[in-house]
C-alpha atoms as a PDB file:
ATOM      1  CA  MET A   1     170.447  97.415 134.817  1.00  0.00           C
ATOM      2  CA  GLN A   2     172.561 100.830 134.850  1.00  0.00           C
ATOM      3  CA  ILE A   3     170.514 104.389 134.801  1.00  0.00           C
ATOM      4  CA  SER A   4     171.381 106.873 132.231  1.00  0.00           C
ATOM      5  CA  LYS A   5     173.256 110.000 133.686  1.00  0.00           C
ATOM      6  CA  SER A   6     170.297 111.969 131.889  1.00  0.00           C
ATOM      7  CA  PHE A   7     167.493 109.876 133.637  1.00  0.00           C
ATOM      8  CA  GLN A   8     169.076 110.476 137.136  1.00  0.00           C
ATOM      9  CA  SER A   9     169.804 114.210 135.906  1.00  0.00           C
ATOM     10  CA  SER A  10     166.086 114.342 135.176  1.00  0.00           C
ATOM     11  CA  PHE A  11     164.678 112.457 138.358  1.00  0.00           C
ATOM     12  CA  LEU A  12     166.900 114.578 140.757  1.00  0.00           C
ATOM     13  CA  SER A  13     165.704 117.735 139.108  1.00  0.00           C
ATOM     14  CA  ALA A  14     161.836 116.634 139.671  1.00  0.00           C
ATOM     15  CA  ILE A  15     162.715 115.792 143.156  1.00  0.00           C
ATOM     16  CA  LEU A  16     164.144 118.963 143.598  1.00  0.00           C
ATOM     17  CA  LEU A  17     161.272 121.289 141.958  1.00  0.00           C
ATOM     18  CA  PHE A  18     158.680 119.027 143.715  1.00  0.00           C
ATOM     19  CA  PHE A  19     160.467 120.167 147.346  1.00  0.00           C
ATOM     20  CA  VAL A  20     160.593 123.733 146.223  1.00  0.00           C
ATOM     21  CA  PHE A  21     156.796 123.829 145.176  1.00  0.00           C
ATOM     22  CA  THR A  22     156.221 121.996 148.427  1.00  0.00           C
ATOM     23  CA  LEU A  23     158.312 124.828 150.740  1.00  0.00           C
ATOM     24  CA  ASP A  24     156.077 127.263 148.904  1.00  0.00           C
ATOM     25  CA  THR A  25     152.730 125.770 149.490  1.00  0.00           C
ATOM     26  CA  HIS A  26     153.487 125.345 153.131  1.00  0.00           C
ATOM     27  CA  SER A  27     154.597 128.839 153.161  1.00  0.00           C
ATOM     28  CA  THR A  28     151.596 130.332 151.604  1.00  0.00           C
ATOM     29  CA  ILE A  29     149.603 127.942 154.157  1.00  0.00           C
ATOM     30  CA  ALA A  30     151.575 129.269 156.952  1.00  0.00           C
ATOM     31  CA  GLN A  31     150.579 132.797 156.339  1.00  0.00           C
ATOM     32  CA  SER A  32     146.783 132.040 155.776  1.00  0.00           C
ATOM     33  CA  ILE A  33     146.401 129.978 159.399  1.00  0.00           C
ATOM     34  CA  PHE A  34     148.431 132.307 161.025  1.00  0.00           C
ATOM     35  CA  LYS A  35     146.290 134.445 163.867  1.00  0.00           C
ATOM     36  CA  PRO A  36     148.099 137.501 164.609  1.00  0.00           C
ATOM     37  CA  THR A  37     147.434 139.447 167.990  1.00  0.00           C
ATOM     38  CA  ASN A  38     145.742 143.156 167.627  1.00  0.00           C
ATOM     39  CA  GLU A  39     149.628 144.117 168.395  1.00  0.00           C
ATOM     40  CA  GLN A  40     150.771 142.274 165.515  1.00  0.00           C
ATOM     41  CA  LEU A  41     148.131 143.230 163.029  1.00  0.00           C
ATOM     42  CA  ASN A  42     148.967 147.065 163.799  1.00  0.00           C
ATOM     43  CA  ALA A  43     152.692 146.449 164.077  1.00  0.00           C
ATOM     44  CA  GLY A  44     152.583 144.605 160.416  1.00  0.00           C
ATOM     45  CA  LEU A  45     150.242 147.335 158.797  1.00  0.00           C
ATOM     46  CA  LYS A  46     152.041 150.360 160.156  1.00  0.00           C
ATOM     47  CA  GLU A  47     155.476 148.821 159.011  1.00  0.00           C
ATOM     48  CA  ALA A  48     153.809 148.469 155.600  1.00  0.00           C
ATOM     49  CA  LEU A  49     152.292 151.449 155.275  1.00  0.00           C
ATOM     50  CA  ALA A  50     155.753 153.244 156.435  1.00  0.00           C
ATOM     51  CA  LEU A  51     157.512 151.618 153.729  1.00  0.00           C
ATOM     52  CA  ALA A  52     155.193 152.409 150.868  1.00  0.00           C
ATOM     53  CA  THR A  53     155.090 156.018 151.503  1.00  0.00           C
ATOM     54  CA  ASP A  54     158.366 156.405 152.000  1.00  0.00           C
ATOM     55  CA  ILE A  55     159.115 154.551 148.597  1.00  0.00           C
ATOM     56  CA  SER A  56     156.541 156.622 146.978  1.00  0.00           C
ATOM     57  CA  ALA A  57     157.710 160.404 148.492  1.00  0.00           C
ATOM     58  CA  ASP A  58     161.653 159.439 147.835  1.00  0.00           C
ATOM     59  CA  ARG A  59     160.898 158.215 143.912  1.00  0.00           C
ATOM     60  CA  LEU A  60     158.763 161.040 142.970  1.00  0.00           C
ATOM     61  CA  HIS A  61     161.151 163.319 144.736  1.00  0.00           C
ATOM     62  CA  LEU A  62     163.983 162.559 142.209  1.00  0.00           C
ATOM     63  CA  GLU A  63     164.638 164.818 139.326  1.00  0.00           C
ATOM     64  CA  ASP A  64     161.792 163.639 136.371  1.00  0.00           C
ATOM     65  CA  GLY A  65     160.093 161.596 139.354  1.00  0.00           C
ATOM     66  CA  TYR A  66     156.819 163.701 138.411  1.00  0.00           C
ATOM     67  CA  LEU A  67     158.220 164.328 134.643  1.00  0.00           C
ATOM     68  CA  ASN A  68     158.998 160.912 133.367  1.00  0.00           C
ATOM     69  CA  ASN A  69     155.958 159.412 134.981  1.00  0.00           C
ATOM     70  CA  LEU A  70     153.040 158.954 132.725  1.00  0.00           C
ATOM     71  CA  ASP A  71     151.028 158.245 135.822  1.00  0.00           C
ATOM     72  CA  VAL A  72     151.560 161.401 137.392  1.00  0.00           C
ATOM     73  CA  LYS A  73     153.065 163.600 135.085  1.00  0.00           C
ATOM     74  CA  ILE A  74     151.399 167.372 135.474  1.00  0.00           C
ATOM     75  CA  LEU A  75     150.481 168.616 131.919  1.00  0.00           C
ATOM     76  CA  PHE A  76     148.403 171.791 131.237  1.00  0.00           C
ATOM     77  CA  PRO A  77     144.586 171.927 132.953  1.00  0.00           C
ATOM     78  CA  PRO A  78     142.252 170.376 130.750  1.00  0.00           C
ATOM     79  CA  GLU A  79     140.503 173.685 130.583  1.00  0.00           C
ATOM     80  CA  ALA A  80     143.710 175.227 129.235  1.00  0.00           C
ATOM     81  CA  LYS A  81     144.094 173.280 126.560  1.00  0.00           C
ATOM     82  CA  ASN A  82     143.243 175.953 124.148  1.00  0.00           C
ATOM     83  CA  ILE A  83     145.906 177.823 125.223  1.00  0.00           C
ATOM     84  CA  GLU A  84     148.539 175.166 124.778  1.00  0.00           C
ATOM     85  CA  ASN A  85     147.267 174.584 121.615  1.00  0.00           C
ATOM     86  CA  THR A  86     147.113 177.926 120.127  1.00  0.00           C
ATOM     87  CA  LEU A  87     150.575 178.818 121.445  1.00  0.00           C
ATOM     88  CA  ARG A  88     151.976 175.768 119.897  1.00  0.00           C
ATOM     89  CA  SER A  89     150.317 176.847 116.773  1.00  0.00           C
ATOM     90  CA  LEU A  90     152.477 179.804 116.994  1.00  0.00           C
ATOM     91  CA  GLY A  91     155.573 178.736 117.248  1.00  0.00           C
ATOM     92  CA  LEU A  92     155.628 178.470 121.079  1.00  0.00           C
ATOM     93  CA  GLY A  93     155.855 175.228 121.622  1.00  0.00           C
ATOM     94  CA  SER A  94     159.266 175.435 123.477  1.00  0.00           C
ATOM     95  CA  MET A  95     157.695 178.068 126.160  1.00  0.00           C
ATOM     96  CA  VAL A  96     154.739 175.758 126.750  1.00  0.00           C
ATOM     97  CA  ASP A  97     157.243 173.049 127.298  1.00  0.00           C
ATOM     98  CA  GLN A  98     159.017 174.850 129.880  1.00  0.00           C
ATOM     99  CA  VAL A  99     155.920 175.784 132.035  1.00  0.00           C
ATOM    100  CA  ILE A 100     155.328 171.892 132.348  1.00  0.00           C
ATOM    101  CA  VAL A 101     158.960 171.180 132.921  1.00  0.00           C
ATOM    102  CA  SER A 102     159.076 173.841 135.420  1.00  0.00           C
ATOM    103  CA  VAL A 103     155.484 172.773 137.421  1.00  0.00           C
ATOM    104  CA  ASN A 104     156.795 168.866 137.597  1.00  0.00           C
ATOM    105  CA  ARG A 105     160.027 170.140 139.086  1.00  0.00           C
ATOM    106  CA  ALA A 106     158.293 171.935 141.634  1.00  0.00           C
ATOM    107  CA  ALA A 107     155.700 169.005 142.235  1.00  0.00           C
ATOM    108  CA  GLU A 108     159.450 166.823 142.416  1.00  0.00           C
ATOM    109  CA  ASP A 109     160.886 169.854 145.242  1.00  0.00           C
ATOM    110  CA  ALA A 110     157.733 169.469 147.406  1.00  0.00           C
ATOM    111  CA  ALA A 111     157.619 165.414 147.507  1.00  0.00           C
ATOM    112  CA  ILE A 112     159.686 164.747 149.913  1.00  0.00           C
ATOM    113  CA  GLN A 113     157.951 167.111 152.512  1.00  0.00           C
ATOM    114  CA  ALA A 114     155.076 164.144 152.635  1.00  0.00           C
ATOM    115  CA  LYS A 115     157.194 162.208 154.564  1.00  0.00           C
ATOM    116  CA  PRO A 116     156.472 162.942 158.206  1.00  0.00           C
ATOM    117  CA  ILE A 117     153.089 163.712 157.295  1.00  0.00           C
ATOM    118  CA  PHE A 118     152.039 160.263 156.480  1.00  0.00           C
ATOM    119  CA  GLU A 119     154.203 159.241 159.556  1.00  0.00           C
ATOM    120  CA  LEU A 120     152.154 161.330 161.658  1.00  0.00           C
ATOM    121  CA  ALA A 121     148.893 160.015 159.915  1.00  0.00           C
ATOM    122  CA  ILE A 122     150.146 156.395 160.522  1.00  0.00           C
ATOM    123  CA  LYS A 123     151.038 156.779 164.089  1.00  0.00           C
ATOM    124  CA  GLU A 124     147.992 157.852 164.553  1.00  0.00           C
ATOM    125  CA  MET A 125     145.549 155.133 163.240  1.00  0.00           C
ATOM    126  CA  SER A 126     143.549 153.233 165.789  1.00  0.00           C
ATOM    127  CA  ILE A 127     143.461 149.438 165.814  1.00  0.00           C
ATOM    128  CA  GLN A 128     139.792 149.681 163.886  1.00  0.00           C
ATOM    129  CA  ASP A 129     141.863 151.848 161.469  1.00  0.00           C
ATOM    130  CA  VAL A 130     144.162 148.679 161.330  1.00  0.00           C
ATOM    131  CA  LYS A 131     141.859 146.449 160.888  1.00  0.00           C
ATOM    132  CA  SER A 132     139.748 148.232 158.444  1.00  0.00           C
ATOM    133  CA  ILE A 133     142.474 148.506 156.171  1.00  0.00           C
ATOM    134  CA  LEU A 134     143.705 145.230 156.133  1.00  0.00           C
ATOM    135  CA  THR A 135     140.640 143.347 155.346  1.00  0.00           C
ATOM    136  CA  GLY A 136     139.499 146.494 153.009  1.00  0.00           C
ATOM    137  CA  GLU A 137     139.444 147.307 149.261  1.00  0.00           C
ATOM    138  CA  LYS A 138     142.899 147.120 147.549  1.00  0.00           C
ATOM    139  CA  ASP A 139     143.386 150.776 148.381  1.00  0.00           C
ATOM    140  CA  ALA A 140     142.053 151.319 151.469  1.00  0.00           C
ATOM    141  CA  ALA A 141     145.144 152.382 152.818  1.00  0.00           C
ATOM    142  CA  THR A 142     145.601 154.948 150.081  1.00  0.00           C
ATOM    143  CA  GLN A 143     141.725 156.063 150.704  1.00  0.00           C
ATOM    144  CA  TYR A 144     143.019 156.399 154.456  1.00  0.00           C
ATOM    145  CA  PHE A 145     146.000 158.266 153.414  1.00  0.00           C
ATOM    146  CA  ALA A 146     143.752 160.702 150.952  1.00  0.00           C
ATOM    147  CA  ASN A 147     141.307 161.547 153.582  1.00  0.00           C
ATOM    148  CA  SER A 148     143.470 162.291 156.448  1.00  0.00           C
ATOM    149  CA  THR A 149     146.125 163.788 155.001  1.00  0.00           C
ATOM    150  CA  SER A 150     145.120 165.672 152.116  1.00  0.00           C
ATOM    151  CA  ASP A 151     145.044 169.046 154.041  1.00  0.00           C
ATOM    152  CA  SER A 152     148.123 168.663 155.813  1.00  0.00           C
ATOM    153  CA  LEU A 153     150.002 168.113 152.426  1.00  0.00           C
ATOM    154  CA  ALA A 154     148.413 170.756 150.684  1.00  0.00           C
ATOM    155  CA  VAL A 155     149.289 173.476 153.534  1.00  0.00           C
ATOM    156  CA  LYS A 156     153.001 171.741 153.397  1.00  0.00           C
ATOM    157  CA  PHE A 157     153.160 171.751 149.756  1.00  0.00           C
ATOM    158  CA  GLU A 158     151.724 174.796 148.433  1.00  0.00           C
ATOM    159  CA  PRO A 159     154.572 177.313 149.427  1.00  0.00           C
ATOM    160  CA  ILE A 160     157.350 175.213 148.389  1.00  0.00           C
ATOM    161  CA  ILE A 161     155.578 174.660 144.922  1.00  0.00           C
ATOM    162  CA  ASP A 162     154.870 178.216 144.721  1.00  0.00           C
ATOM    163  CA  GLN A 163     158.588 179.527 145.636  1.00  0.00           C
ATOM    164  CA  SER A 164     159.866 176.861 142.822  1.00  0.00           C
ATOM    165  CA  LEU A 165     157.413 178.208 140.440  1.00  0.00           C
ATOM    166  CA  LYS A 166     158.146 181.208 140.762  1.00  0.00           C
ATOM    167  CA  LYS A 167     162.178 180.664 140.573  1.00  0.00           C
ATOM    168  CA  VAL A 168     161.735 179.983 136.812  1.00  0.00           C
ATOM    169  CA  ASP A 169     159.245 182.606 136.636  1.00  0.00           C
ATOM    170  CA  ALA A 170     156.206 179.978 135.791  1.00  0.00           C
ATOM    171  CA  THR A 171     153.646 181.769 137.920  1.00  0.00           C
ATOM    172  CA  LYS A 172     154.130 184.928 135.868  1.00  0.00           C
ATOM    173  CA  TYR A 173     154.048 183.680 132.512  1.00  0.00           C
ATOM    174  CA  TRP A 174     150.632 181.318 133.376  1.00  0.00           C
ATOM    175  CA  GLU A 175     148.608 184.243 135.055  1.00  0.00           C
ATOM    176  CA  ASP A 176     149.432 186.445 131.818  1.00  0.00           C
ATOM    177  CA  VAL A 177     148.469 183.974 129.429  1.00  0.00           C
ATOM    178  CA  THR A 178     145.641 183.254 131.090  1.00  0.00           C
ATOM    179  CA  THR A 179     144.405 186.405 132.102  1.00  0.00           C
ATOM    180  CA  ARG A 180     144.662 187.425 128.368  1.00  0.00           C
ATOM    181  CA  TYR A 181     142.950 184.495 127.496  1.00  0.00           C
ATOM    182  CA  ASN A 182     139.850 184.998 129.672  1.00  0.00           C
ATOM    183  CA  LYS A 183     139.082 188.214 128.057  1.00  0.00           C
ATOM    184  CA  VAL A 184     138.411 186.900 124.873  1.00  0.00           C
ATOM    185  CA  PRO A 185     134.626 187.396 124.771  1.00  0.00           C
ATOM    186  CA  PHE A 186     132.685 183.464 124.923  1.00  0.00           C
ATOM    187  CA  VAL A 187     135.420 181.507 126.238  1.00  0.00           C
ATOM    188  CA  LYS A 188     135.154 179.368 129.224  1.00  0.00           C
ATOM    189  CA  LYS A 189     137.085 181.164 131.757  1.00  0.00           C
ATOM    190  CA  VAL A 190     140.464 179.388 133.089  1.00  0.00           C
ATOM    191  CA  ASN A 191     141.606 179.230 136.486  1.00  0.00           C
ATOM    192  CA  THR A 192     144.882 181.364 136.762  1.00  0.00           C
ATOM    193  CA  ASP A 193     145.915 180.041 140.362  1.00  0.00           C
ATOM    194  CA  LEU A 194     148.827 177.738 139.125  1.00  0.00           C
ATOM    195  CA  THR A 195     150.345 177.213 142.101  1.00  0.00           C
ATOM    196  CA  GLY A 196     146.747 175.520 143.663  1.00  0.00           C
ATOM    197  CA  TYR A 197     146.552 173.506 140.488  1.00  0.00           C
ATOM    198  CA  VAL A 198     150.176 171.967 140.668  1.00  0.00           C
ATOM    199  CA  THR A 199     149.807 171.579 144.687  1.00  0.00           C
ATOM    200  CA  LYS A 200     146.637 169.223 143.928  1.00  0.00           C
ATOM    201  CA  LYS A 201     148.131 167.447 140.739  1.00  0.00           C
ATOM    202  CA  ALA A 202     151.386 166.908 142.997  1.00  0.00           C
ATOM    203  CA  ILE A 203     149.427 165.382 146.008  1.00  0.00           C
ATOM    204  CA  ASP A 204     147.082 162.933 143.414  1.00  0.00           C
ATOM    205  CA  GLY A 205     150.308 162.046 142.004  1.00  0.00           C
ATOM    206  CA  LEU A 206     151.677 160.976 145.734  1.00  0.00           C
ATOM    207  CA  PHE A 207     148.463 158.630 145.917  1.00  0.00           C
ATOM    208  CA  ILE A 208     148.755 157.494 142.686  1.00  0.00           C
ATOM    209  CA  GLU A 209     152.061 156.186 143.764  1.00  0.00           C
ATOM    210  CA  ILE A 210     151.183 154.797 147.370  1.00  0.00           C
ATOM    211  CA  ALA A 211     148.332 153.070 145.813  1.00  0.00           C
ATOM    212  CA  LYS A 212     150.768 150.959 143.443  1.00  0.00           C
ATOM    213  CA  GLU A 213     153.166 150.276 146.283  1.00  0.00           C
ATOM    214  CA  GLU A 214     150.095 149.131 148.380  1.00  0.00           C
ATOM    215  CA  LEU A 215     148.889 146.820 145.778  1.00  0.00           C
ATOM    216  CA  LYS A 216     151.994 144.839 145.490  1.00  0.00           C
ATOM    217  CA  ILE A 217     151.985 143.993 149.147  1.00  0.00           C
ATOM    218  CA  ARG A 218     148.624 142.767 148.872  1.00  0.00           C
ATOM    219  CA  GLU A 219     149.074 140.802 145.621  1.00  0.00           C
ATOM    220  CA  ASN A 220     152.734 139.701 145.618  1.00  0.00           C
ATOM    221  CA  ILE A 221     153.790 137.486 148.451  1.00  0.00           C
ATOM    222  CA  ASN A 222     157.412 138.246 146.627  1.00  0.00           C
ATOM    223  CA  THR A 223     157.407 141.750 148.206  1.00  0.00           C
ATOM    224  CA  ARG A 224     156.406 140.981 152.063  1.00  0.00           C
ATOM    225  CA  SER A 225     159.861 141.648 152.985  1.00  0.00           C
ATOM    226  CA  THR A 226     159.864 140.499 156.664  1.00  0.00           C
ATOM    227  CA  LEU A 227     158.102 137.834 158.441  1.00  0.00           C
ATOM    228  CA  LEU A 228     155.777 140.068 160.394  1.00  0.00           C
ATOM    229  CA  LEU A 229     154.209 141.593 156.597  1.00  0.00           C
ATOM    230  CA  GLN A 230     154.112 138.001 155.636  1.00  0.00           C
ATOM    231  CA  LYS A 231     152.124 136.881 158.549  1.00  0.00           C
ATOM    232  CA  VAL A 232     149.999 139.623 158.789  1.00  0.00           C
ATOM    233  CA  PHE A 233     149.112 140.001 155.459  1.00  0.00           C
ATOM    234  CA  GLY A 234     148.870 136.424 155.070  1.00  0.00           C
ATOM    235  CA  TYR A 235     146.101 136.484 157.600  1.00  0.00           C
ATOM    236  CA  ALA A 236     144.487 139.399 155.859  1.00  0.00           C
ATOM    237  CA  ASP A 237     144.484 137.323 152.582  1.00  0.00           C
ATOM    238  CA  SER A 238     142.516 134.186 154.133  1.00  0.00           C
ATOM    239  CA  GLN A 239     140.169 137.016 155.930  1.00  0.00           C
ATOM    240  CA  THR A 240     138.970 138.518 152.278  1.00  0.00           C
ATOM    241  CA  GLN A 241     138.987 135.196 150.726  1.00  0.00           C
ATOM    242  CA  GLY A 242     136.691 133.812 153.038  1.00  0.00           C
ATOM    243  CA  ASN A 243     134.257 136.561 152.420  1.00  0.00           C
END
């Protein structure tokens, strides 16, 4: 009996799909049963964190890195919403928009300065830090950076942001309008420290982006771009699933 070409094609396709599925399954199993040494755990996690922090800092340093990213875009402080609304109602929306653009540009200028600070934090991690992060919450690394680098980032970011804001007179404009607003009786006073506010929001934005990259590596096998990453995070998967 002669087998039709369409049947042969379907049969070969089924075999190929089975082969690919088997390879993928074996790869996943291999990752989960591999038990890395402390040195491999240390190297693997630090490789992943260096990658995540570099990507995040580079992305936010681009023009519109903050401004066009709704997760991190810096807006008027909540307590200054009345100021924004009043100015817009008076037809001064362009002035408000200029302030928003300028504060985001300042954050973009500063973002690249985070790299050496994160590099030092990664270098100083102990093996216990590494193990806790690997088997911890999905944002354990981000939390570690927030706890260990926030003060250093603020020191590094603040003068850069202050200089950038002054270039476009954003600081002067902000202080003028908030000081005038604060003189109105019975209103809730608004913080006039624009540099401090933008510095904090810029750092918060960095941690938001790092958390995204951390989650990708933890949840998506395809983002584990090296064999070491695959083995170390495969092992971490097996540990967290077992708990």
